[in-house]
mmCIF file of C-alpha atoms in Angstrom:
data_model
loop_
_atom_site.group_PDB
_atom_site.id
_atom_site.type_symbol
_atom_site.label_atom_id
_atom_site.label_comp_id
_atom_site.label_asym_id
_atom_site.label_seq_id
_atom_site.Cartn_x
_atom_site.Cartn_y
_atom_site.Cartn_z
ATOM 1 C CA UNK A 1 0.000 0.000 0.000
ATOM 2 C CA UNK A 2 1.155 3.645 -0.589
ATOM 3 C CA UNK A 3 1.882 5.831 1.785
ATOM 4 C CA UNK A 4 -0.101 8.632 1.845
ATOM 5 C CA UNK A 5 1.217 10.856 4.732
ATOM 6 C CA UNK A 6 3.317 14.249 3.315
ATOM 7 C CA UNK A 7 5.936 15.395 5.340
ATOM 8 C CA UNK A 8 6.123 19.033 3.241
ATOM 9 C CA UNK A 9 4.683 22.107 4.807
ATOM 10 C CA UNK A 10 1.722 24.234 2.977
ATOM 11 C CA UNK A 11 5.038 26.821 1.657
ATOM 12 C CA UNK A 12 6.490 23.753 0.383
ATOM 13 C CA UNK A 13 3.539 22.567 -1.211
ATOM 14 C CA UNK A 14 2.777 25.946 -2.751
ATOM 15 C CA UNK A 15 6.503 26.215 -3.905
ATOM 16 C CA UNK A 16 5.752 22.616 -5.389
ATOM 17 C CA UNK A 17 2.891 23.689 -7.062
ATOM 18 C CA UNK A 18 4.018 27.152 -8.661
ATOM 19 C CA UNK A 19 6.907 25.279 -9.904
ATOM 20 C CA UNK A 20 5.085 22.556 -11.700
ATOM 21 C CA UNK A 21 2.737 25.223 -13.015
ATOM 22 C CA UNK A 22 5.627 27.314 -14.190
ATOM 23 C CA UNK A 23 6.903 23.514 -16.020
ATOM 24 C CA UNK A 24 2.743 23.243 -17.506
ATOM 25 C CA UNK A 25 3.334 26.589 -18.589
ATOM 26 C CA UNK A 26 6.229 26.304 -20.555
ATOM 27 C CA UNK A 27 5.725 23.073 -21.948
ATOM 28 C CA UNK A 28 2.076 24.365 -23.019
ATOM 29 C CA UNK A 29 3.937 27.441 -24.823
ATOM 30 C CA UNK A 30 6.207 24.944 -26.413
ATOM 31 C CA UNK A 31 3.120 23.006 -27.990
ATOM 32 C CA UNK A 32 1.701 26.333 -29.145
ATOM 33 C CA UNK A 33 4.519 27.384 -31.088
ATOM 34 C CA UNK A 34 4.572 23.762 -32.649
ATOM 35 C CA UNK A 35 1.301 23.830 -33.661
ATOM 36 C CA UNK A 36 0.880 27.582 -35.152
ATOM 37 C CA UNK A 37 0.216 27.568 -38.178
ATOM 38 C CA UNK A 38 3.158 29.550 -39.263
ATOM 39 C CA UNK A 39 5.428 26.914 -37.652
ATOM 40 C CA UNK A 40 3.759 24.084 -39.688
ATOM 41 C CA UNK A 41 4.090 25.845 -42.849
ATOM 42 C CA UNK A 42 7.672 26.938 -42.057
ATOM 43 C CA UNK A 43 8.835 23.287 -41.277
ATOM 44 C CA UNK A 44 6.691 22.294 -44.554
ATOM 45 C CA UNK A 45 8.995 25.266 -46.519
ATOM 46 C CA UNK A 46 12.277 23.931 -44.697
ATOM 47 C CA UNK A 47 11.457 19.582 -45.974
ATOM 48 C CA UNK A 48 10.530 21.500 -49.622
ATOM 49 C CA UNK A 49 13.788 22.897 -49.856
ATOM 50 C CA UNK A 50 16.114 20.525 -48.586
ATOM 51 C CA UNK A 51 14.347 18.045 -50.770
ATOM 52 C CA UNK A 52 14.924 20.474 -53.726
ATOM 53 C CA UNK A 53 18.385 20.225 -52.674
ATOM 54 C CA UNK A 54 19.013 16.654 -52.713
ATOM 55 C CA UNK A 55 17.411 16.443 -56.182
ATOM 56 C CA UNK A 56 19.445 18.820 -57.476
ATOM 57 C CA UNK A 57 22.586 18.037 -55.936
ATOM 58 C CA UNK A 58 22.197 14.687 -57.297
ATOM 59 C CA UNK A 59 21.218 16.492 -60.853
ATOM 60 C CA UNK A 60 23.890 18.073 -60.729
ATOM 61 C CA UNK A 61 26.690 15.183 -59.742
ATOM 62 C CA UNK A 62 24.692 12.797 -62.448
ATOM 63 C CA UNK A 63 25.243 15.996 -65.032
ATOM 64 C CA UNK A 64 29.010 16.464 -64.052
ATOM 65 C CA UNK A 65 29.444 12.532 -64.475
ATOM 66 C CA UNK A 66 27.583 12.601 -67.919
ATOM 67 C CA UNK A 67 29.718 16.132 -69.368
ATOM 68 C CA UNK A 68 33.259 13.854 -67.624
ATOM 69 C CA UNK A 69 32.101 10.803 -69.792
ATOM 70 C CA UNK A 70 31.827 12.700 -73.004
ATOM 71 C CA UNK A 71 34.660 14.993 -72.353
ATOM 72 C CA UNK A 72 36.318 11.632 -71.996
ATOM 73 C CA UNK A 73 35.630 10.982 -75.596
ATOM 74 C CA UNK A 74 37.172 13.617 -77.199
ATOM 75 C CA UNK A 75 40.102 14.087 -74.821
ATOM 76 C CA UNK A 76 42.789 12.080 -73.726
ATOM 77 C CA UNK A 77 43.843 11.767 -70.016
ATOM 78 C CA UNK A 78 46.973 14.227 -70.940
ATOM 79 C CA UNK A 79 44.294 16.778 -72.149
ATOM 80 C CA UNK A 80 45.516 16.442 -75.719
ATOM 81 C CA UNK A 81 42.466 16.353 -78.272
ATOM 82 C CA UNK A 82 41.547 13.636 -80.006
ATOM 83 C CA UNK A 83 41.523 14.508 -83.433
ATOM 84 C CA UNK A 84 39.886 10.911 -84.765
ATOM 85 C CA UNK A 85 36.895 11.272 -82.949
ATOM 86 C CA UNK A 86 36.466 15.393 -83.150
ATOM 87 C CA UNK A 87 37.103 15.385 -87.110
ATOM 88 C CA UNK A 88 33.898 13.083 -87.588
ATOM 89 C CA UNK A 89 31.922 14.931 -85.383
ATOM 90 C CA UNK A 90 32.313 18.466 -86.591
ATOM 91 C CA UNK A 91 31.850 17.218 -90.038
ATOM 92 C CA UNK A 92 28.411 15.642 -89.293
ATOM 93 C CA UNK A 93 27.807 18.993 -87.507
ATOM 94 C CA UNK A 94 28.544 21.317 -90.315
ATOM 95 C CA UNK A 95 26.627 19.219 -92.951
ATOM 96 C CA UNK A 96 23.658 19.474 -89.930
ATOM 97 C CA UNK A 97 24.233 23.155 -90.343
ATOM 98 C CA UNK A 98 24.075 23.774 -94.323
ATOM 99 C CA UNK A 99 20.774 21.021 -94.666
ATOM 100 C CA UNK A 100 19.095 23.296 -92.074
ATOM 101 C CA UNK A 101 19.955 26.832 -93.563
ATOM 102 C CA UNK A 102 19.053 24.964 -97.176
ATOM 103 C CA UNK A 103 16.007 23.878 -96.022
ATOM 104 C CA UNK A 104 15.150 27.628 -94.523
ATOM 105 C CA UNK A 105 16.049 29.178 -97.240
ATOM 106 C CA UNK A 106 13.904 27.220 -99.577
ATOM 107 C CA UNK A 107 11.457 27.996 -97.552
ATOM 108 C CA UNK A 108 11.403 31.348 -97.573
ATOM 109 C CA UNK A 109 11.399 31.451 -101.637
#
């Protein structure tokens, strides 16, 4: 069985009490901040950007990897162009560029 018999004196008891409240009361503030509204939709703006962040920090490592592979292509690992592949490429790009201007300026006539 409990015992039920308290030693404390009424001051004691009253300190007790305004100290607990004091506890209630700040605990109860706490919660209210939580809850307001502008807390929720802060902590909602907060999870939007950091996931923003992770997506495009991962863009942006999956972009460097893709602009490393194709540099990789056309460069040796001294830096020194490769001509065999470059050559090829620039050629199919011009002849790209003249079909397109032939085809606008046909067009146009």
């Amino acid at each position: 069985m409990a015992d039920t018999s308290d030693t404390r004196t009424p001051a004691q008891i009253e300190a007790d009490i305004k100290s607990r409240r004091a506890v209630l009361a700040e605990t109860l503030d706490e919660i209210g901040v939580r809850v307001h509204p502008k807390t929720i939709v802060g902590d909602a703006k907060a999870k939007v950007v950091s996931n923003i962040d992770h997506t495009l920090g991962r863009a942006y490592v999956g972009v460097n990897k893709v602009v490393s592979d194709v540099r990789a292509q056309f460069v040796d690992e001294e830096g020194a162009p490769r001509l065999e592949r470059i050559v090829p490429v620039a050629v199919v790009a011009v002849g790209l560029v003249g079909l397109l201007a032939l085809g606008t300026r046909r067009r146009r006539k």
